CSV table of C-alpha atoms in Angstrom, one decimal:
chain,number,residue,atom,x,y,z
A,1,MET,CA,75.6,126.2,-14.1
A,2,SER,CA,72.9,127.9,-15.9
A,3,THR,CA,71.2,131.1,-15.9
A,4,LEU,CA,68.2,129.8,-14.2
A,5,GLN,CA,70.3,127.7,-11.5
A,6,ARG,CA,72.5,131.3,-10.9
A,7,ALA,CA,69.5,133.1,-10.3
A,8,ARG,CA,67.5,131.0,-8.3
A,9,ARG,CA,70.8,130.4,-6.0
A,10,ARG,CA,71.1,134.5,-5.8
A,11,LEU,CA,66.9,134.3,-4.6
A,12,THR,CA,68.0,131.9,-2.1
A,13,ALA,CA,70.5,134.0,-0.8
A,14,HIS,CA,68.4,137.1,-0.2
A,15,PRO,CA,65.1,135.4,0.7
A,16,PHE,CA,63.4,139.1,1.5
A,17,ALA,CA,64.2,139.7,-2.4
A,18,LEU,CA,62.5,136.3,-3.1
A,19,ASP,CA,59.6,136.9,-0.7
A,20,THR,CA,59.1,140.3,-2.8
A,21,ALA,CA,59.0,138.9,-6.2
A,22,ILE,CA,56.8,136.2,-5.5
A,23,ALA,CA,54.5,138.9,-4.0
A,24,ALA,CA,55.0,141.1,-7.1
A,25,GLY,CA,54.1,137.7,-9.1
A,26,ALA,CA,51.3,136.8,-7.5
A,27,LEU,CA,49.8,140.3,-8.0
A,28,VAL,CA,50.0,140.3,-11.7
A,29,CYS,CA,48.5,137.4,-11.9
A,30,MET,CA,45.5,137.9,-9.9
A,31,VAL,CA,45.4,141.5,-11.6
A,32,VAL,CA,45.6,140.0,-14.7
A,33,GLY,CA,42.9,137.4,-13.9
A,34,SER,CA,40.7,139.9,-12.6
A,35,PHE,CA,40.3,141.7,-16.4
A,36,VAL,CA,39.1,138.1,-17.6
A,37,ALA,CA,35.1,137.0,-16.8
A,38,PRO,CA,33.8,133.2,-16.9
A,39,GLY,CA,30.3,133.1,-19.0
A,40,GLY,CA,28.4,132.2,-21.5
A,41,GLU,CA,24.7,130.2,-21.5
A,42,HIS,CA,26.0,127.3,-23.5
A,43,GLY,CA,28.9,125.8,-21.7
A,44,VAL,CA,31.5,127.8,-20.2
A,45,SER,CA,33.1,131.0,-22.7
A,46,TRP,CA,35.5,133.8,-21.5
A,47,GLY,CA,35.0,137.3,-22.0
A,48,VAL,CA,36.6,140.8,-20.7
A,49,ARG,CA,35.4,143.1,-17.8
A,50,THR,CA,36.9,146.1,-15.8
A,51,PRO,CA,37.7,144.6,-12.0
A,52,ASP,CA,36.2,146.6,-9.5
A,53,PRO,CA,38.2,149.6,-7.5
A,54,PHE,CA,37.9,147.7,-3.9
A,55,SER,CA,39.0,144.4,-5.6
A,56,LEU,CA,42.0,145.9,-6.5
A,57,VAL,CA,42.6,147.4,-3.7
A,58,LEU,CA,42.2,143.8,-1.2
A,59,MET,CA,45.1,142.3,-4.4
A,60,THR,CA,47.4,144.9,-3.6
A,61,LEU,CA,46.8,144.5,0.6
A,62,GLY,CA,46.8,140.7,-0.1
A,63,ALA,CA,50.7,141.4,-2.1
A,64,ALA,CA,52.0,143.1,0.0
A,65,ALA,CA,51.7,140.9,3.0
A,66,LEU,CA,52.9,137.9,1.2
A,67,VAL,CA,56.4,140.2,1.4
A,68,PHE,CA,56.6,139.0,5.0
A,69,ARG,CA,55.4,135.6,4.7
A,70,ARG,CA,58.9,133.7,5.9
A,71,SER,CA,59.0,136.4,9.4
A,72,ALA,CA,55.1,135.7,10.4
A,73,PRO,CA,53.4,133.4,8.3
A,74,LYS,CA,50.1,133.4,10.8
A,75,ALA,CA,50.2,137.1,10.6
A,76,VAL,CA,50.2,137.3,7.0
A,77,LEU,CA,47.5,134.3,6.6
A,78,ASP,CA,45.2,136.2,8.7
A,79,VAL,CA,45.4,139.1,6.5
A,80,THR,CA,45.3,137.3,3.4
A,81,GLY,CA,42.1,135.3,4.4
A,82,THR,CA,40.6,138.5,5.8
A,83,ALA,CA,40.8,139.9,2.2
A,84,SER,CA,39.5,136.5,0.1
A,85,LEU,CA,36.6,136.5,3.1
A,86,VAL,CA,35.6,140.2,2.4
A,87,GLU,CA,36.6,139.5,-1.4
A,88,SER,CA,33.8,136.2,-1.7
A,89,ILE,CA,31.3,138.1,0.3
A,90,THR,CA,31.2,141.3,-1.6
A,91,GLY,CA,32.9,140.4,-5.4
A,92,ASP,CA,30.6,140.6,-8.2
A,93,PRO,CA,31.8,139.5,-10.5
A,94,ARG,CA,34.6,137.7,-7.8
A,95,ALA,CA,38.6,139.0,-8.5
A,96,PRO,CA,41.3,135.9,-7.5
A,97,VAL,CA,42.0,137.4,-4.6
A,98,ALA,CA,41.8,134.0,-2.6
A,99,MET,CA,45.0,133.7,-4.6
A,100,CYS,CA,47.5,135.6,-1.8
A,101,ALA,CA,45.7,133.4,0.8
A,102,VAL,CA,46.6,129.9,-1.0
A,103,ILE,CA,50.2,131.0,-0.9
A,104,ALA,CA,50.2,131.9,2.6
A,105,LEU,CA,48.6,128.8,3.8
A,106,TYR,CA,51.4,126.9,2.0
A,107,THR,CA,53.9,128.8,4.0
A,108,VAL,CA,52.5,128.5,7.3
A,109,ALA,CA,52.3,124.7,6.3
A,110,ALA,CA,56.2,124.9,5.2
A,111,THR,CA,56.9,126.4,8.6
A,112,THR,CA,55.2,124.8,10.9
A,113,ASP,CA,54.5,120.9,12.2
A,114,ARG,CA,51.5,118.9,10.6
A,115,ALA,CA,48.7,119.1,13.4
A,116,THR,CA,48.7,122.6,12.7
A,117,THR,CA,49.0,122.4,8.9
A,118,TRP,CA,45.9,120.4,10.1
A,119,ARG,CA,43.9,122.7,11.6
A,120,VAL,CA,45.1,125.7,10.3
A,121,GLY,CA,44.0,124.4,6.7
A,122,LEU,CA,40.7,123.1,7.7
A,123,LEU,CA,39.6,126.3,9.6
A,124,THR,CA,40.8,128.8,6.1
A,125,MET,CA,38.9,126.1,4.0
A,126,THR,CA,35.5,125.6,5.9
A,127,VAL,CA,35.6,129.7,6.5
A,128,LEU,CA,36.1,130.9,3.0
A,129,THR,CA,34.1,128.4,1.2
A,130,GLY,CA,31.0,128.9,3.9
A,131,ALA,CA,31.6,132.0,3.6
A,132,ALA,CA,31.4,132.1,0.1
A,133,MET,CA,28.7,129.5,-0.5
A,134,LEU,CA,26.2,131.4,2.5
A,135,ALA,CA,27.2,135.1,2.0
A,136,GLY,CA,28.4,135.5,-1.5
A,137,PRO,CA,26.2,136.4,-5.0
A,138,LEU,CA,26.7,133.1,-6.6
A,139,PRO,CA,24.9,130.0,-5.6
A,140,TRP,CA,26.6,128.2,-3.4
A,141,TYR,CA,27.5,125.4,-5.9
A,142,ALA,CA,29.3,127.0,-8.0
A,143,GLN,CA,33.0,126.2,-9.8
A,144,GLU,CA,34.4,129.7,-7.9
A,145,ASN,CA,33.4,128.1,-4.4
A,146,LEU,CA,34.2,124.8,-4.8
A,147,ALA,CA,37.6,125.7,-6.2
A,148,ILE,CA,38.1,127.7,-2.6
A,149,ILE,CA,38.4,124.0,-1.7
A,150,ALA,CA,40.5,122.6,-4.2
A,151,TRP,CA,43.0,125.8,-4.1
A,152,THR,CA,43.2,126.0,0.1
A,153,GLY,CA,44.0,122.0,0.4
A,154,ILE,CA,46.3,121.9,-2.6
A,155,GLY,CA,48.2,124.8,-0.8
A,156,ALA,CA,48.0,123.2,2.7
A,157,THR,CA,49.2,119.7,0.9
A,158,ALA,CA,52.0,121.3,-0.7
A,159,GLY,CA,53.5,123.1,2.2
A,160,ASP,CA,53.2,119.8,4.2
A,161,ALA,CA,54.9,117.6,1.4
A,162,VAL,CA,57.9,120.6,1.0
A,163,ARG,CA,57.9,120.8,5.5
A,164,SER,CA,58.9,116.9,5.0
A,165,ARG,CA,61.4,116.5,2.9
A,166,ARG,CA,62.9,119.4,4.1
A,167,ALA,CA,62.9,117.5,7.5
A,168,VAL,CA,64.2,114.4,5.9
A,169,VAL,CA,67.5,116.2,4.0
A,170,GLN,CA,67.8,118.1,7.4
A,171,ALA,CA,68.1,114.0,8.9
A,172,ILE,CA,69.7,113.0,6.9
A,173,ARG,CA,72.6,115.7,6.8
A,174,GLU,CA,72.9,115.2,10.3
A,175,ARG,CA,73.3,111.6,10.1
A,176,ALA,CA,76.3,111.9,7.9
A,177,ASP,CA,77.5,114.5,10.0
A,178,ARG,CA,77.2,112.2,13.2
A,179,ALA,CA,78.7,109.3,11.6
A,180,GLU,CA,81.5,111.5,10.5
A,181,ARG,CA,82.1,113.4,13.9
A,182,THR,CA,81.9,109.4,15.0
A,183,ARG,CA,84.5,108.0,12.6
A,184,GLU,CA,86.7,110.7,14.0
A,185,GLU,CA,86.2,110.2,17.2
A,186,GLU,CA,87.1,106.5,16.9
A,187,ALA,CA,89.7,107.3,15.2
A,188,ARG,CA,91.3,109.2,17.6
A,189,ARG,CA,90.5,106.7,19.9
A,190,ARG,CA,91.9,104.2,17.7
A,191,VAL,CA,95.1,106.3,18.0
A,192,ALA,CA,95.6,106.7,20.9
A,193,GLU,CA,95.1,103.2,22.4
A,194,GLU,CA,97.6,102.2,19.9
A,195,ARG,CA,99.8,104.5,21.1
A,196,LEU,CA,99.2,103.2,24.9
A,197,ARG,CA,100.1,99.6,23.8
A,198,ILE,CA,102.9,100.6,22.1
A,199,ALA,CA,104.3,102.6,25.0
A,200,ARG,CA,103.6,99.6,27.4
A,201,ASP,CA,105.3,97.0,25.2
A,202,LEU,CA,108.0,99.2,24.6
A,203,HIS,CA,107.6,99.8,28.5
A,204,ASP,CA,107.9,96.3,29.0
A,205,VAL,CA,110.7,95.5,26.6
A,206,VAL,CA,113.0,98.0,27.9
A,207,ALA,CA,112.3,98.2,31.6
A,208,HIS,CA,112.9,94.4,31.4
A,209,HIS,CA,116.0,94.3,29.6
A,210,ILE,CA,117.4,97.5,30.6
A,211,ALA,CA,117.2,96.5,34.4
A,212,LEU,CA,119.0,93.1,33.8
A,213,VAL,CA,122.1,95.1,31.5
A,214,ASN,CA,122.6,97.1,34.8
A,215,VAL,CA,122.5,95.0,37.1
A,216,GLN,CA,125.3,91.9,35.3
A,217,ALA,CA,127.1,95.4,34.6
A,218,GLY,CA,127.5,96.4,38.0
A,219,VAL,CA,128.4,92.6,38.9
A,220,ALA,CA,131.4,93.1,36.6
A,221,ALA,CA,132.5,96.3,37.9
A,222,HIS,CA,132.9,94.7,41.0
A,223,VAL,CA,134.8,91.3,40.1
A,224,MET,CA,136.6,92.9,37.3
A,225,ASP,CA,140.2,92.7,39.3
A,226,LYS,CA,139.7,89.8,41.7
A,227,ARG,CA,137.5,87.0,39.9
A,228,PRO,CA,138.0,88.0,35.8
A,229,ASP,CA,136.0,85.1,35.2
A,230,GLN,CA,132.4,85.8,37.0
A,231,ALA,CA,133.3,89.5,35.3
A,232,LYS,CA,133.1,87.7,31.9
A,233,GLU,CA,130.6,85.6,32.8
A,234,ALA,CA,128.5,88.9,33.7
A,235,LEU,CA,129.3,90.7,30.4
A,236,ALA,CA,128.0,87.6,28.6
A,237,HIS,CA,124.6,88.0,30.2
A,238,VAL,CA,125.1,91.9,29.5
A,239,ARG,CA,125.8,91.2,25.6
A,240,GLU,CA,122.7,88.5,25.9
A,241,ALA,CA,120.1,90.7,27.1
A,242,SER,CA,121.2,93.4,25.2
A,243,ARG,CA,120.6,91.5,21.9
A,244,SER,CA,117.0,90.4,23.4
A,245,ALA,CA,116.3,93.9,23.8
A,246,LEU,CA,117.7,95.1,20.0
A,247,ASN,CA,115.5,92.2,18.6
A,248,GLU,CA,112.0,93.3,20.5
A,249,LEU,CA,112.9,96.6,19.8
A,250,ARG,CA,113.7,96.4,16.1
A,251,ALA,CA,110.6,94.0,15.5
A,252,THR,CA,108.5,96.3,17.6
A,253,VAL,CA,109.9,99.5,15.3
A,254,GLY,CA,109.5,97.5,12.1
A,255,LEU,CA,106.1,96.8,12.7
A,256,LEU,CA,105.4,100.8,13.0
A,257,ARG,CA,107.4,101.2,9.8
A,258,GLN,CA,104.7,99.4,7.6
A,259,THR,CA,102.6,101.6,5.9
A,260,GLY,CA,100.2,98.4,4.6
A,261,ASP,CA,98.9,95.5,7.1
A,262,PRO,CA,101.8,94.3,9.0
A,263,GLU,CA,103.4,91.1,8.4
A,264,ALA,CA,102.8,87.9,10.1
A,265,PRO,CA,105.3,87.7,12.4
A,266,THR,CA,108.4,85.0,11.9
A,267,GLU,CA,108.8,84.3,16.3
A,268,PRO,CA,105.9,83.6,18.1
A,269,ALA,CA,105.2,86.0,20.9
A,270,PRO,CA,106.2,85.6,24.5
A,271,GLY,CA,103.8,83.7,27.0
A,272,LEU,CA,104.2,81.2,29.7
A,273,SER,CA,105.8,78.5,28.0
A,274,GLY,CA,108.9,80.8,28.1
A,275,LEU,CA,108.6,81.4,31.7
A,276,ASP,CA,111.2,79.3,33.5
A,277,GLU,CA,113.9,80.6,30.4
A,278,LEU,CA,112.6,84.5,32.2
A,279,ALA,CA,113.4,83.0,35.4
A,280,GLY,CA,116.6,81.8,34.4
A,281,THR,CA,117.5,85.6,33.4
A,282,PHE,CA,116.6,86.7,36.5
A,283,ARG,CA,118.8,83.9,38.2
A,284,ASN,CA,121.8,85.2,36.3
A,285,ALA,CA,121.4,88.4,37.8
A,286,GLY,CA,121.5,87.2,41.4
A,287,LEU,CA,117.9,87.3,41.8
A,288,PRO,CA,116.7,83.6,43.4
A,289,VAL,CA,113.2,83.4,41.7
A,290,GLU,CA,110.9,80.3,42.6
A,291,VAL,CA,108.4,79.4,39.8
A,292,ALA,CA,105.2,77.3,40.3
A,293,HIS,CA,103.6,76.6,37.0
A,294,ALA,CA,100.3,74.4,37.6
A,295,ASP,CA,97.9,74.3,34.0
A,296,GLN,CA,96.1,71.6,32.7
A,297,GLY,CA,97.9,71.2,29.7
A,298,GLU,CA,95.3,73.4,28.2
A,299,ALA,CA,96.7,76.6,26.0
A,300,LEU,CA,95.7,79.9,26.8
A,301,PRO,CA,94.3,82.4,24.6
A,302,ALA,CA,97.0,84.8,22.9
A,303,ALA,CA,96.0,87.4,24.5
A,304,VAL,CA,96.0,85.9,27.7
A,305,ASP,CA,98.9,83.9,27.4
A,306,LEU,CA,100.9,87.1,26.8
A,307,ALA,CA,99.3,89.1,29.5
A,308,ALA,CA,100.4,87.0,32.3
A,309,TYR,CA,103.9,86.9,30.9
A,310,ARG,CA,104.1,90.3,30.8
A,311,ILE,CA,103.3,90.6,34.2
A,312,ILE,CA,105.3,88.4,35.6
A,313,GLN,CA,108.2,90.1,33.6
A,314,GLU,CA,107.4,93.7,35.3
A,315,ALA,CA,106.7,92.5,38.3
A,316,LEU,CA,110.7,90.9,38.4
A,317,THR,CA,111.7,93.5,36.9
A,318,ASN,CA,110.5,96.2,39.8
A,319,VAL,CA,111.7,93.4,42.3
A,320,GLN,CA,115.3,93.2,40.5
A,321,LYS,CA,115.0,96.8,40.7
A,322,HIS,CA,114.0,97.9,44.3
A,323,ALA,CA,112.8,95.1,46.8
A,324,GLY,CA,117.2,94.9,47.4
A,325,ARG,CA,119.9,92.5,47.2
A,326,ASP,CA,118.9,89.9,49.8
A,327,ALA,CA,115.7,89.5,48.3
A,328,ARG,CA,113.6,86.1,46.8
A,329,ALA,CA,110.9,86.4,44.3
A,330,GLU,CA,108.2,83.5,44.0
A,331,VAL,CA,105.8,83.5,41.0
A,332,SER,CA,102.9,80.9,41.0
A,333,VAL,CA,100.5,80.9,37.6
A,334,VAL,CA,96.8,79.0,38.9
A,335,ARG,CA,94.5,77.7,36.4
A,336,VAL,CA,90.6,78.0,38.3
A,337,GLY,CA,87.9,76.7,36.1
A,338,PRO,CA,88.4,79.8,34.0
A,339,LEU,CA,89.9,82.3,35.3
A,340,VAL,CA,94.7,82.0,35.7
A,341,GLU,CA,95.2,83.6,38.6
A,342,VAL,CA,99.6,84.8,38.4
A,343,THR,CA,101.3,85.8,41.8
A,344,VAL,CA,104.5,87.5,41.7
A,345,LEU,CA,105.9,87.9,45.6
A,346,ASP,CA,109.0,88.8,47.2
A,347,ASP,CA,110.4,89.3,50.5
A,348,GLY,CA,112.6,92.3,50.3
A,349,THR,CA,112.6,95.1,52.5
A,350,ALA,CA,112.9,98.3,50.4
A,351,VAL,CA,110.0,100.5,49.0
A,352,ASN,CA,108.6,99.2,45.8
A,353,GLY,CA,109.7,102.0,43.5
A,354,ALA,CA,107.2,100.9,40.8
A,355,THR,CA,104.6,102.3,43.9
A,356,ALA,CA,106.7,105.2,45.0
A,357,GLY,CA,108.4,106.7,42.5
A,358,GLY,CA,105.0,106.8,40.4
A,359,GLY,CA,106.7,104.6,37.8
A,360,HIS,CA,104.8,103.1,34.9
A,361,GLY,CA,105.1,99.6,35.5
A,362,LEU,CA,102.0,99.0,38.0
A,363,LEU,CA,100.2,101.2,35.2
A,364,GLY,CA,100.5,99.2,32.5
A,365,MET,CA,99.9,95.7,34.3
A,366,ARG,CA,96.7,97.2,35.0
A,367,GLU,CA,96.1,98.2,31.2
A,368,ARG,CA,96.7,94.8,29.9
A,369,VAL,CA,94.6,93.4,33.0
A,370,THR,CA,91.5,96.1,32.8
A,371,ALA,CA,91.6,95.6,28.5
A,372,LEU,CA,91.1,91.3,28.9
A,373,GLY,CA,88.2,92.2,31.6
A,374,GLY,CA,90.3,90.8,34.4
A,375,SER,CA,91.5,92.4,37.8
A,376,LEU,CA,94.5,93.3,39.3
A,377,THR,CA,95.8,93.6,43.7
A,378,THR,CA,99.3,95.3,44.0
A,379,GLY,CA,100.6,96.3,47.5
A,380,PRO,CA,103.1,95.8,50.4
A,381,ARG,CA,103.0,92.0,52.4
A,382,TYR,CA,102.3,92.0,55.8
A,383,GLY,CA,105.9,91.6,57.4
A,384,GLY,CA,107.4,93.1,54.2
A,385,GLY,CA,108.1,92.5,50.5
A,386,PHE,CA,105.7,93.3,47.7
A,387,ARG,CA,102.9,91.3,46.3
A,388,VAL,CA,101.1,91.3,42.6
A,389,HIS,CA,98.3,89.5,42.3
A,390,ALA,CA,96.3,89.4,38.6
A,391,ILE,CA,93.3,87.1,37.7
A,392,LEU,CA,92.7,87.1,34.1
A,393,PRO,CA,89.6,85.5,32.2
A,394,VAL,CA,90.2,82.4,29.8
A,395,LYS,CA,87.6,83.6,27.5
A,396,THR,CA,88.3,87.4,26.8
A,397,ARG,CA,85.5,90.0,25.0
A,398,THR,CA,87.7,90.0,22.1
A,399,ALA,CA,87.4,86.1,21.7
A,400,ALA,CA,83.9,85.6,22.6
A,401,THR,CA,82.9,87.8,20.1
A,402,GLY,CA,85.1,85.6,17.4
A,403,GLU,CA,87.5,87.9,16.6
A,404,PRO,CA,91.7,86.6,17.0
A,405,ALA,CA,92.2,88.1,20.7
């Protein structure tokens, strides 16, 4: 950093000192200019003159007012404009007191709006120029009178340009800050959504398989002594369910541990094509399940297919856990135009634990359905049992925008 840049930074950090330096510089320039007298019969020539003491007082007053130009710009313009007006009328030869008025007009233009700049600038220009032309000692067409128009116009224009540039820079900074905040909020939102998705998937996997393992283990313990062959069959189902749970957990954890983009899965995601196999696992656990799957031979989007499968899985798991020993379940999947209706009914007599105990099963179902823009209805059935009814749109919002569902 150069010496000039360091000095500029120090002055910017202390605005009062900067204004004092500007006022001192303006006073020096006005005093030096007051010793110079233009003249000559054949063209313009320059001579040396002695300034009038009253002009020196006006210059000092105008320069002193510039020290406070940031805190009270309009008041400073009034003081400097009055001093310039008096000098324009009484000065002969005239001293450059108008310099302090130009600086004050620049400050007003740089700190206010454009309408105020036009109004104050035109008023200052008109008053100073009109007074100098009409009441001053020089002819109205003298170049000193015309110079007032030029210098006041330059001061107002320069101040307005500086204000506009500051506004543009401030807008750019605010836009950058807002974009940064938006990126941070978007990142936090994505993290929250990903946490919910992972929690939902882990709940679906663990709750389903652990419920089956619990039931089959109970069956094996009950018939171990009297019917060892049935106990072995139950233990085989336990082993199969635990192996499936471990495989799905391993796949999920493997995706979480990857640092880059996840690789494509080697196995297809579960869907309604595996509905019969899913129902078979519950039948092996002792829950009678009837399945009615009426499709039109058209493949569903992956997100809809997975959501329908997980809803049925979670609903049957709740039936297995909470509906009682003699409960029966019915699963219905029907394609109705642009919608898919998924219904799971049971005739159990026990209170559904997902509702009574405040579990996450129904909440996970609702989150899946809401993410696809569908609706979910759950509640007890008239006469006993529980009903889960989901309506899923075939064309989801994700697929409609051309992104993979």
